[in-house]
Amino acid sequence: MSTLNEIADLVGGKVVGDGGVSIIGIQSLGEASQGDISFFSDRRYREDLEKTKASALLVSTVIDSFNGSQIVVSNPALAYARVAGLFAPSPPGFSGVSEHAVVQKSSKIGRSASIHPMVYVGEEAVIGDDATLYPGVFVGDRVRIGCKTVIYPNVSIMCDCVVGDEVIIHAGTVVGSDGFGYARDGVKSVKIPQIGYVQIDDQVEIGANNTIDRAALGKTWIKRGVKTDNLVHIAHNVVIGEDTIILALAGISGSADIGREVIIAGQAGVIDHAKIGDRAMIGAKSGVIKPISSGEVVSGFPTMPHPLWLRTRKLLSRLPELNERIRELEKKLELLEKHHEKP
Amino acid sequence: MSTLNEIADLVGGKVVGDGGVSIIGIQSLGEASQGDISFFSDRRYREDLEKTKASALLVSTVIDSFNGSQIVVSNPALAYARVAGLFAPSPPGFSGVSEHAVVQKSSKIGRSASIHPMVYVGEEAVIGDDATLYPGVFVGDRVRIGCKTVIYPNVSIMCDCVVGDEVIIHAGTVVGSDGFGYARDGVKSVKIPQIGYVQIDDQVEIGANNTIDRAALGKTWIKRGVKTDNLVHIAHNVVIGEDTIILALAGISGSADIGREVIIAGQAGVIDHAKIGDRAMIGAKSGVIKPISSGEVVSGFPTMPHPLWLRTRKLLSRLPELNERIRELEKKLELLEKHHEKP
Amino acid sequence: MSTLNEIADLVGGKVVGDGGVSIIGIQSLGEASQGDISFFSDRRYREDLEKTKASALLVSTVIDSFNGSQIVVSNPALAYARVAGLFAPSPPGFSGVSEHAVVQKSSKIGRSASIHPMVYVGEEAVIGDDATLYPGVFVGDRVRIGCKTVIYPNVSIMCDCVVGDEVIIHAGTVVGSDGFGYARDGVKSVKIPQIGYVQIDDQVEIGANNTIDRAALGKTWIKRGVKTDNLVHIAHNVVIGEDTIILALAGISGSADIGREVIIAGQAGVIDHAKIGDRAMIGAKSGVIKPISSGEVVSGFPTMPHPLWLRTRKLLSRLPELNERIRELEKKLELLEKHHEKP
């Protein structure tokens, strides 16, 4: 529970109305009841705004029609992110190494780290201070995990991988599985041992059931601030630049080099060795098969500039009509030609 | 082992031929041998019917060419489903809480529940009567799991999620991972704490390695009777109506609102906040980017009515020909125009 | 550490230069330093070749511009695969059954097998000699696992499945989950018990977080030498022929019959009951909805011959232009027609 004044301090906002109101939760406009704070930053929720029962709002400009108190901030979505943290359920209250975990003696566990039951930590691994490993986490030999990093249940981090500080890895994800590399010996596939590793830098967040392959040689590298959604595949030797975002079910093939602040939308695919420049945006379901320059916004398979894609995709459903028009033209033209041939 | 008469009783069918035959297994027409019952409901298997060695058949109308006994039922596929249950291998015979499981004392375990080795159950969780948690299952704090629900190995159910009665969740699935929500602070992504939960209603079946995100606020809601295939992604705040079916590798983006009895085929994608009406059908690999009305059958990316898509997709491979015909028309027209200009 | 002569013996190559050089690691051309061996088999890395600091190279023909020693082999990629094995990190040094594993007494564990902590092995299972089960692996009742097979962490192998010799299954994968099979009872989906199993033959390698469903009846069959990438879905009753390769995020629907030495690229989908002939190649993001003959190379959705797809996909982005040209033709033709009607 906080007062509205305390929340305004937290988000650097200005209270309009009664700052002494007690806030006991945060909810969407539609779900909020007495005592909740809510937020308005997306016009799609205008109707909800009129009917909301929230006691207070985070807004960018004062909403005259709202009766409760308001906190005016420049970025309500960002303020919401901060306030939601006040009401998040506390993580399982456990610190130390569970007697039901198996930690090899050559490993080092940081101060106040939480090693839950059924965690396995291999030889010569290093787990940072205040890190949390949920039940079922596998940490391979010589893995290093940074401070304040949270690894959710049933995540597997294979040997020699390096995970930075304040990283979050959601349940079921695999870091450091072998890259898909084979040499052909006739029709047989001979496995190329994958002797590289994965490096995940600070403040990265990896979604659930991702697969991030270790490099064949050298490293697969996920740089600071990258965020991936669920079921994302990142192949061996891929490099992903700072603050890049990858949405669900996207697949990045081997040795692709993705710049910083790139956005790759859901179910998109990137060919091996592709180069994508900083701040590029790759549309949903796209297939990137050629280099994308910095700042380019592309969609489609193969990718084209997004505005062209918007026009193209409209015409897709008009193909039968275009076909009909061509046939019509052919008929008419034939008729005209016949007329002409006649003397 | 059952007699054919007993099986006929089970499925409400009528025996034609000898009802005293002992049935020891169920197999497809092609694989069945002496003592097996099989079924015929799909014309694609006509050839197998002629050669089958099955001792008995489930059919919708008597097959004159078949020598063995037959059970006539209105829905042979449904009868097959019931009979197969007779021959399913029994689940691991274990009831109670394994000494190799870790269950926090504040949790309640139902009567005859099976808590296998290496299961973790957090604080204040409730596990229903006759529920089965296979090895490696993680159950977070305050999770509630209904009666007769089966959770297969290495599934993670994060804190505060609610799972109904007679639910099946296949191995490796994650329920309640954080939704993919960030506020922008310049180029940085600031995490929006995901403080909602996931609610899975009765008789839902979730495939292997699915990811179902908890809501940002409120709940992600999978309603009664929903069935998902493998590797399905369901984002935060999605609502999926009763008896809807989602096939493998499909992705449903945040806050999408899916009706009841909808079918979403494999590798389809649904944009965030999309609305899909009851009984709509979404084709494989489609991309839904606008509202779909009840009963609509759509395909393509973006989606169009399915019959139009069938015509459109045929023309895709004829684009080079269409292009050629346009060029031809242009040439001929130019020629005609020249003729005309001549006096 | 090996001498170059020893490495040449291993790969059946011929040393050009000093064969006594000590080699302490293998690296890509760009990353190699003093003491490393590298390899050159892909022209894309020509620039790296000029600048490499490697002490020795695996090559197919002598590179005159390179100062160090060289091993000439007919297939440098294959030689690299073999040499990399010399420098791969050794697996966790553990053999026997961990006291933190749970193995039912009716199961048999092979000689020198490694059953790591937190492994569960059910009733009447058989684990082959020298097999390795990493922490968090679930092995169901009556499962058989062959010799020298490696099962990585948090893999679930459900009851009755059969895994051959020298198989590798990467972390998080599920083998033997129920196939997606329901009979309709009005709008309700009645589960068809999936009482078949999965058979994985020798020398198969399955990527991370795959899902391979058990057959409804009979078996889902992954034949010798098949390799799958990450997040691949294989439905019930699928058969995949020897040495076939399936890339990430591809989905194979129920009862599809895939030949040998087939290549299915990333994010491709194959419809149920599809038949794909030997040595066919299916392009990335394709959707196979009809039979593909042996040796065919196809792409697109629906699939078409790959060369046609290459022409078609170029025209996709030119649709607005084609539309414009049709409109132009219509205008001109109308004009001509008017002229004609005039006397």
mmCIF file with all atom_site columns, N, CA and C in Angstrom, chain B residues 84-127:
data_model
loop_
_atom_site.group_PDB
_atom_site.id
_atom_site.type_symbol
_atom_site.label_atom_id
_atom_site.label_alt_id
_atom_site.label_comp_id
_atom_site.label_asym_id
_atom_site.label_entity_id
_atom_site.label_seq_id
_atom_site.pdbx_PDB_ins_code
_atom_site.Cartn_x
_atom_site.Cartn_y
_atom_site.Cartn_z
_atom_site.occupancy
_atom_site.B_iso_or_equiv
_atom_site.pdbx_formal_charge
_atom_site.auth_seq_id
_atom_site.auth_comp_id
_atom_site.auth_asym_id
_atom_site.auth_atom_id
_atom_site.pdbx_PDB_model_num
ATOM 1   N N  . ALA B 1 84  ? -10.067 -47.256 -27.632 1.00 0.00 ? 84  ALA B N  1
ATOM 2   C CA . ALA B 1 84  ? -8.611  -47.150 -27.441 1.00 0.00 ? 84  ALA B CA 1
ATOM 3   C C  . ALA B 1 84  ? -8.284  -47.006 -25.964 1.00 0.00 ? 84  ALA B C  1
ATOM 4   N N  . GLY B 1 85  ? -9.182  -46.338 -25.232 1.00 0.00 ? 85  GLY B N  1
ATOM 5   C CA . GLY B 1 85  ? -8.948  -46.155 -23.792 1.00 0.00 ? 85  GLY B CA 1
ATOM 6   C C  . GLY B 1 85  ? -8.814  -47.482 -23.046 1.00 0.00 ? 85  GLY B C  1
ATOM 7   N N  . LEU B 1 86  ? -9.517  -48.534 -23.564 1.00 0.00 ? 86  LEU B N  1
ATOM 8   C CA . LEU B 1 86  ? -9.431  -49.859 -22.927 1.00 0.00 ? 86  LEU B CA 1
ATOM 9   C C  . LEU B 1 86  ? -8.020  -50.423 -22.972 1.00 0.00 ? 86  LEU B C  1
ATOM 10  N N  . PHE B 1 87  ? -7.273  -50.036 -24.041 1.00 0.00 ? 87  PHE B N  1
ATOM 11  C CA . PHE B 1 87  ? -5.983  -50.659 -24.273 1.00 0.00 ? 87  PHE B CA 1
ATOM 12  C C  . PHE B 1 87  ? -4.807  -49.728 -23.997 1.00 0.00 ? 87  PHE B C  1
ATOM 13  N N  . ALA B 1 88  ? -5.090  -48.547 -23.447 1.00 0.00 ? 88  ALA B N  1
ATOM 14  C CA . ALA B 1 88  ? -4.019  -47.602 -23.130 1.00 0.00 ? 88  ALA B CA 1
ATOM 15  C C  . ALA B 1 88  ? -3.171  -48.157 -21.978 1.00 0.00 ? 88  ALA B C  1
ATOM 16  N N  . PRO B 1 89  ? -1.853  -47.937 -22.038 1.00 0.00 ? 89  PRO B N  1
ATOM 17  C CA . PRO B 1 89  ? -1.015  -48.413 -20.937 1.00 0.00 ? 89  PRO B CA 1
ATOM 18  C C  . PRO B 1 89  ? -1.404  -47.693 -19.655 1.00 0.00 ? 89  PRO B C  1
ATOM 19  N N  . SER B 1 90  ? -1.388  -48.381 -18.555 1.00 0.00 ? 90  SER B N  1
ATOM 20  C CA . SER B 1 90  ? -1.755  -47.733 -17.301 1.00 0.00 ? 90  SER B CA 1
ATOM 21  C C  . SER B 1 90  ? -0.629  -46.783 -16.886 1.00 0.00 ? 90  SER B C  1
ATOM 22  N N  . PRO B 1 91  ? -1.006  -45.656 -16.286 1.00 0.00 ? 91  PRO B N  1
ATOM 23  C CA . PRO B 1 91  ? 0.006   -44.685 -15.861 1.00 0.00 ? 91  PRO B CA 1
ATOM 24  C C  . PRO B 1 91  ? 0.842   -45.280 -14.720 1.00 0.00 ? 91  PRO B C  1
ATOM 25  N N  . PRO B 1 92  ? 2.036   -44.680 -14.476 1.00 0.00 ? 92  PRO B N  1
ATOM 26  C CA . PRO B 1 92  ? 2.893   -45.190 -13.413 1.00 0.00 ? 92  PRO B CA 1
ATOM 27  C C  . PRO B 1 92  ? 2.094   -45.405 -12.128 1.00 0.00 ? 92  PRO B C  1
ATOM 28  N N  . GLY B 1 93  ? 2.158   -46.562 -11.555 1.00 0.00 ? 93  GLY B N  1
ATOM 29  C CA . GLY B 1 93  ? 1.323   -46.926 -10.419 1.00 0.00 ? 93  GLY B CA 1
ATOM 30  C C  . GLY B 1 93  ? 1.872   -46.386 -9.122  1.00 0.00 ? 93  GLY B C  1
ATOM 31  N N  . PHE B 1 94  ? 1.556   -45.163 -8.833  1.00 0.00 ? 94  PHE B N  1
ATOM 32  C CA . PHE B 1 94  ? 2.133   -44.517 -7.674  1.00 0.00 ? 94  PHE B CA 1
ATOM 33  C C  . PHE B 1 94  ? 1.141   -43.502 -7.151  1.00 0.00 ? 94  PHE B C  1
ATOM 34  N N  . SER B 1 95  ? 0.892   -43.509 -5.877  1.00 0.00 ? 95  SER B N  1
ATOM 35  C CA . SER B 1 95  ? -0.002  -42.519 -5.317  1.00 0.00 ? 95  SER B CA 1
ATOM 36  C C  . SER B 1 95  ? 0.561   -42.081 -3.976  1.00 0.00 ? 95  SER B C  1
ATOM 37  N N  . GLY B 1 96  ? 0.386   -40.804 -3.689  1.00 0.00 ? 96  GLY B N  1
ATOM 38  C CA . GLY B 1 96  ? 0.986   -40.236 -2.495  1.00 0.00 ? 96  GLY B CA 1
ATOM 39  C C  . GLY B 1 96  ? 2.069   -39.246 -2.883  1.00 0.00 ? 96  GLY B C  1
ATOM 40  N N  . VAL B 1 97  ? 2.806   -38.754 -1.899  1.00 0.00 ? 97  VAL B N  1
ATOM 41  C CA . VAL B 1 97  ? 3.869   -37.782 -2.145  1.00 0.00 ? 97  VAL B CA 1
ATOM 42  C C  . VAL B 1 97  ? 5.205   -38.497 -2.024  1.00 0.00 ? 97  VAL B C  1
ATOM 43  N N  . SER B 1 98  ? 5.949   -38.533 -3.109  1.00 0.00 ? 98  SER B N  1
ATOM 44  C CA . SER B 1 98  ? 7.261   -39.192 -3.098  1.00 0.00 ? 98  SER B CA 1
ATOM 45  C C  . SER B 1 98  ? 8.183   -38.539 -2.074  1.00 0.00 ? 98  SER B C  1
ATOM 46  N N  . GLU B 1 99  ? 9.013   -39.363 -1.453  1.00 0.00 ? 99  GLU B N  1
ATOM 47  C CA . GLU B 1 99  ? 9.993   -38.797 -0.522  1.00 0.00 ? 99  GLU B CA 1
ATOM 48  C C  . GLU B 1 99  ? 11.051  -37.994 -1.275  1.00 0.00 ? 99  GLU B C  1
ATOM 49  N N  . HIS B 1 100 ? 11.097  -38.152 -2.596  1.00 0.00 ? 100 HIS B N  1
ATOM 50  C CA . HIS B 1 100 ? 12.059  -37.391 -3.402  1.00 0.00 ? 100 HIS B CA 1
ATOM 51  C C  . HIS B 1 100 ? 11.425  -36.138 -3.991  1.00 0.00 ? 100 HIS B C  1
ATOM 52  N N  . ALA B 1 101 ? 10.187  -35.842 -3.618  1.00 0.00 ? 101 ALA B N  1
ATOM 53  C CA . ALA B 1 101 ? 9.566   -34.581 -4.024  1.00 0.00 ? 101 ALA B CA 1
ATOM 54  C C  . ALA B 1 101 ? 9.793   -33.558 -2.915  1.00 0.00 ? 101 ALA B C  1
ATOM 55  N N  . VAL B 1 102 ? 9.700   -32.269 -3.272  1.00 0.00 ? 102 VAL B N  1
ATOM 56  C CA . VAL B 1 102 ? 9.797   -31.217 -2.257  1.00 0.00 ? 102 VAL B CA 1
ATOM 57  C C  . VAL B 1 102 ? 8.482   -30.445 -2.274  1.00 0.00 ? 102 VAL B C  1
ATOM 58  N N  . VAL B 1 103 ? 7.724   -30.570 -1.200  1.00 0.00 ? 103 VAL B N  1
ATOM 59  C CA . VAL B 1 103 ? 6.430   -29.900 -1.106  1.00 0.00 ? 103 VAL B CA 1
ATOM 60  C C  . VAL B 1 103 ? 6.452   -29.002 0.123   1.00 0.00 ? 103 VAL B C  1
ATOM 61  N N  . GLN B 1 104 ? 6.280   -27.714 -0.074  1.00 0.00 ? 104 GLN B N  1
ATOM 62  C CA . GLN B 1 104 ? 6.271   -26.788 1.063   1.00 0.00 ? 104 GLN B CA 1
ATOM 63  C C  . GLN B 1 104 ? 5.081   -27.103 1.965   1.00 0.00 ? 104 GLN B C  1
ATOM 64  N N  . LYS B 1 105 ? 5.312   -26.925 3.266   1.00 0.00 ? 105 LYS B N  1
ATOM 65  C CA . LYS B 1 105 ? 4.307   -27.380 4.242   1.00 0.00 ? 105 LYS B CA 1
ATOM 66  C C  . LYS B 1 105 ? 3.000   -26.618 4.182   1.00 0.00 ? 105 LYS B C  1
ATOM 67  N N  . SER B 1 106 ? 3.062   -25.383 3.691   1.00 0.00 ? 106 SER B N  1
ATOM 68  C CA . SER B 1 106 ? 1.827   -24.591 3.636   1.00 0.00 ? 106 SER B CA 1
ATOM 69  C C  . SER B 1 106 ? 0.926   -25.016 2.473   1.00 0.00 ? 106 SER B C  1
ATOM 70  N N  . SER B 1 107 ? 1.381   -25.971 1.673   1.00 0.00 ? 107 SER B N  1
ATOM 71  C CA . SER B 1 107 ? 0.565   -26.435 0.539   1.00 0.00 ? 107 SER B CA 1
ATOM 72  C C  . SER B 1 107 ? -0.320  -27.595 0.946   1.00 0.00 ? 107 SER B C  1
ATOM 73  N N  . LYS B 1 108 ? -1.406  -27.770 0.174   1.00 0.00 ? 108 LYS B N  1
ATOM 74  C CA . LYS B 1 108 ? -2.342  -28.861 0.438   1.00 0.00 ? 108 LYS B CA 1
ATOM 75  C C  . LYS B 1 108 ? -2.364  -29.817 -0.743  1.00 0.00 ? 108 LYS B C  1
ATOM 76  N N  . ILE B 1 109 ? -2.176  -31.099 -0.454  1.00 0.00 ? 109 ILE B N  1
ATOM 77  C CA . ILE B 1 109 ? -2.190  -32.113 -1.515  1.00 0.00 ? 109 ILE B CA 1
ATOM 78  C C  . ILE B 1 109 ? -3.469  -32.930 -1.361  1.00 0.00 ? 109 ILE B C  1
ATOM 79  N N  . GLY B 1 110 ? -4.220  -33.079 -2.460  1.00 0.00 ? 110 GLY B N  1
ATOM 80  C CA . GLY B 1 110 ? -5.509  -33.769 -2.423  1.00 0.00 ? 110 GLY B CA 1
ATOM 81  C C  . GLY B 1 110 ? -5.389  -35.268 -2.200  1.00 0.00 ? 110 GLY B C  1
ATOM 82  N N  . ARG B 1 111 ? -6.501  -35.895 -1.897  1.00 0.00 ? 111 ARG B N  1
ATOM 83  C CA . ARG B 1 111 ? -6.582  -37.328 -1.696  1.00 0.00 ? 111 ARG B CA 1
ATOM 84  C C  . ARG B 1 111 ? -6.171  -38.070 -2.958  1.00 0.00 ? 111 ARG B C  1
ATOM 85  N N  . SER B 1 112 ? -5.396  -39.107 -2.809  1.00 0.00 ? 112 SER B N  1
ATOM 86  C CA . SER B 1 112 ? -4.985  -39.981 -3.914  1.00 0.00 ? 112 SER B CA 1
ATOM 87  C C  . SER B 1 112 ? -4.229  -39.237 -5.015  1.00 0.00 ? 112 SER B C  1
ATOM 88  N N  . ALA B 1 113 ? -3.750  -38.043 -4.736  1.00 0.00 ? 113 ALA B N  1
ATOM 89  C CA . ALA B 1 113 ? -2.905  -37.365 -5.720  1.00 0.00 ? 113 ALA B CA 1
ATOM 90  C C  . ALA B 1 113 ? -1.560  -38.086 -5.788  1.00 0.00 ? 113 ALA B C  1
ATOM 91  N N  . SER B 1 114 ? -0.926  -38.032 -6.976  1.00 0.00 ? 114 SER B N  1
ATOM 92  C CA . SER B 1 114 ? 0.391   -38.655 -7.160  1.00 0.00 ? 114 SER B CA 1
ATOM 93  C C  . SER B 1 114 ? 1.426   -37.556 -7.374  1.00 0.00 ? 114 SER B C  1
ATOM 94  N N  . ILE B 1 115 ? 2.254   -37.363 -6.370  1.00 0.00 ? 115 ILE B N  1
ATOM 95  C CA . ILE B 1 115 ? 3.315   -36.352 -6.481  1.00 0.00 ? 115 ILE B CA 1
ATOM 96  C C  . ILE B 1 115 ? 4.620   -37.125 -6.628  1.00 0.00 ? 115 ILE B C  1
ATOM 97  N N  . HIS B 1 116 ? 5.084   -37.218 -7.852  1.00 0.00 ? 116 HIS B N  1
ATOM 98  C CA . HIS B 1 116 ? 6.231   -38.058 -8.189  1.00 0.00 ? 116 HIS B CA 1
ATOM 99  C C  . HIS B 1 116 ? 7.545   -37.462 -7.664  1.00 0.00 ? 116 HIS B C  1
ATOM 100 N N  . PRO B 1 117 ? 8.613   -38.254 -7.757  1.00 0.00 ? 117 PRO B N  1
ATOM 101 C CA . PRO B 1 117 ? 9.929   -37.745 -7.358  1.00 0.00 ? 117 PRO B CA 1
ATOM 102 C C  . PRO B 1 117 ? 10.291  -36.495 -8.164  1.00 0.00 ? 117 PRO B C  1
ATOM 103 N N  . MET B 1 118 ? 11.105  -35.649 -7.550  1.00 0.00 ? 118 MET B N  1
ATOM 104 C CA . MET B 1 118 ? 11.646  -34.460 -8.216  1.00 0.00 ? 118 MET B CA 1
ATOM 105 C C  . MET B 1 118 ? 10.572  -33.447 -8.605  1.00 0.00 ? 118 MET B C  1
ATOM 106 N N  . VAL B 1 119 ? 9.407   -33.563 -7.996  1.00 0.00 ? 119 VAL B N  1
ATOM 107 C CA . VAL B 1 119 ? 8.401   -32.510 -8.152  1.00 0.00 ? 119 VAL B CA 1
ATOM 108 C C  . VAL B 1 119 ? 8.669   -31.452 -7.094  1.00 0.00 ? 119 VAL B C  1
ATOM 109 N N  . TYR B 1 120 ? 8.450   -30.184 -7.435  1.00 0.00 ? 120 TYR B N  1
ATOM 110 C CA . TYR B 1 120 ? 8.526   -29.104 -6.452  1.00 0.00 ? 120 TYR B CA 1
ATOM 111 C C  . TYR B 1 120 ? 7.165   -28.433 -6.361  1.00 0.00 ? 120 TYR B C  1
ATOM 112 N N  . VAL B 1 121 ? 6.646   -28.311 -5.159  1.00 0.00 ? 121 VAL B N  1
ATOM 113 C CA . VAL B 1 121 ? 5.400   -27.581 -4.941  1.00 0.00 ? 121 VAL B CA 1
ATOM 114 C C  . VAL B 1 121 ? 5.675   -26.466 -3.940  1.00 0.00 ? 121 VAL B C  1
ATOM 115 N N  . GLY B 1 122 ? 5.401   -25.232 -4.357  1.00 0.00 ? 122 GLY B N  1
ATOM 116 C CA . GLY B 1 122 ? 5.734   -24.061 -3.551  1.00 0.00 ? 122 GLY B CA 1
ATOM 117 C C  . GLY B 1 122 ? 4.792   -23.833 -2.376  1.00 0.00 ? 122 GLY B C  1
ATOM 118 N N  . GLU B 1 123 ? 4.819   -22.624 -1.834  1.00 0.00 ? 123 GLU B N  1
ATOM 119 C CA . GLU B 1 123 ? 4.029   -22.273 -0.658  1.00 0.00 ? 123 GLU B CA 1
ATOM 120 C C  . GLU B 1 123 ? 2.555   -22.069 -1.014  1.00 0.00 ? 123 GLU B C  1
ATOM 121 N N  . GLU B 1 124 ? 1.697   -22.542 -0.117  1.00 0.00 ? 124 GLU B N  1
ATOM 122 C CA . GLU B 1 124 ? 0.255   -22.272 -0.214  1.00 0.00 ? 124 GLU B CA 1
ATOM 123 C C  . GLU B 1 124 ? -0.379  -22.719 -1.527  1.00 0.00 ? 124 GLU B C  1
ATOM 124 N N  . ALA B 1 125 ? 0.226   -23.696 -2.172  1.00 0.00 ? 125 ALA B N  1
ATOM 125 C CA . ALA B 1 125 ? -0.377  -24.259 -3.385  1.00 0.00 ? 125 ALA B CA 1
ATOM 126 C C  . ALA B 1 125 ? -1.431  -25.282 -2.986  1.00 0.00 ? 125 ALA B C  1
ATOM 127 N N  . VAL B 1 126 ? -2.370  -25.542 -3.886  1.00 0.00 ? 126 VAL B N  1
ATOM 128 C CA . VAL B 1 126 ? -3.402  -26.549 -3.635  1.00 0.00 ? 126 VAL B CA 1
ATOM 129 C C  . VAL B 1 126 ? -3.436  -27.511 -4.820  1.00 0.00 ? 126 VAL B C  1
ATOM 130 N N  . ILE B 1 127 ? -3.237  -28.792 -4.537  1.00 0.00 ? 127 ILE B N  1
ATOM 131 C CA . ILE B 1 127 ? -3.272  -29.813 -5.591  1.00 0.00 ? 127 ILE B CA 1
ATOM 132 C C  . ILE B 1 127 ? -4.517  -30.673 -5.357  1.00 0.00 ? 127 ILE B C  1
#
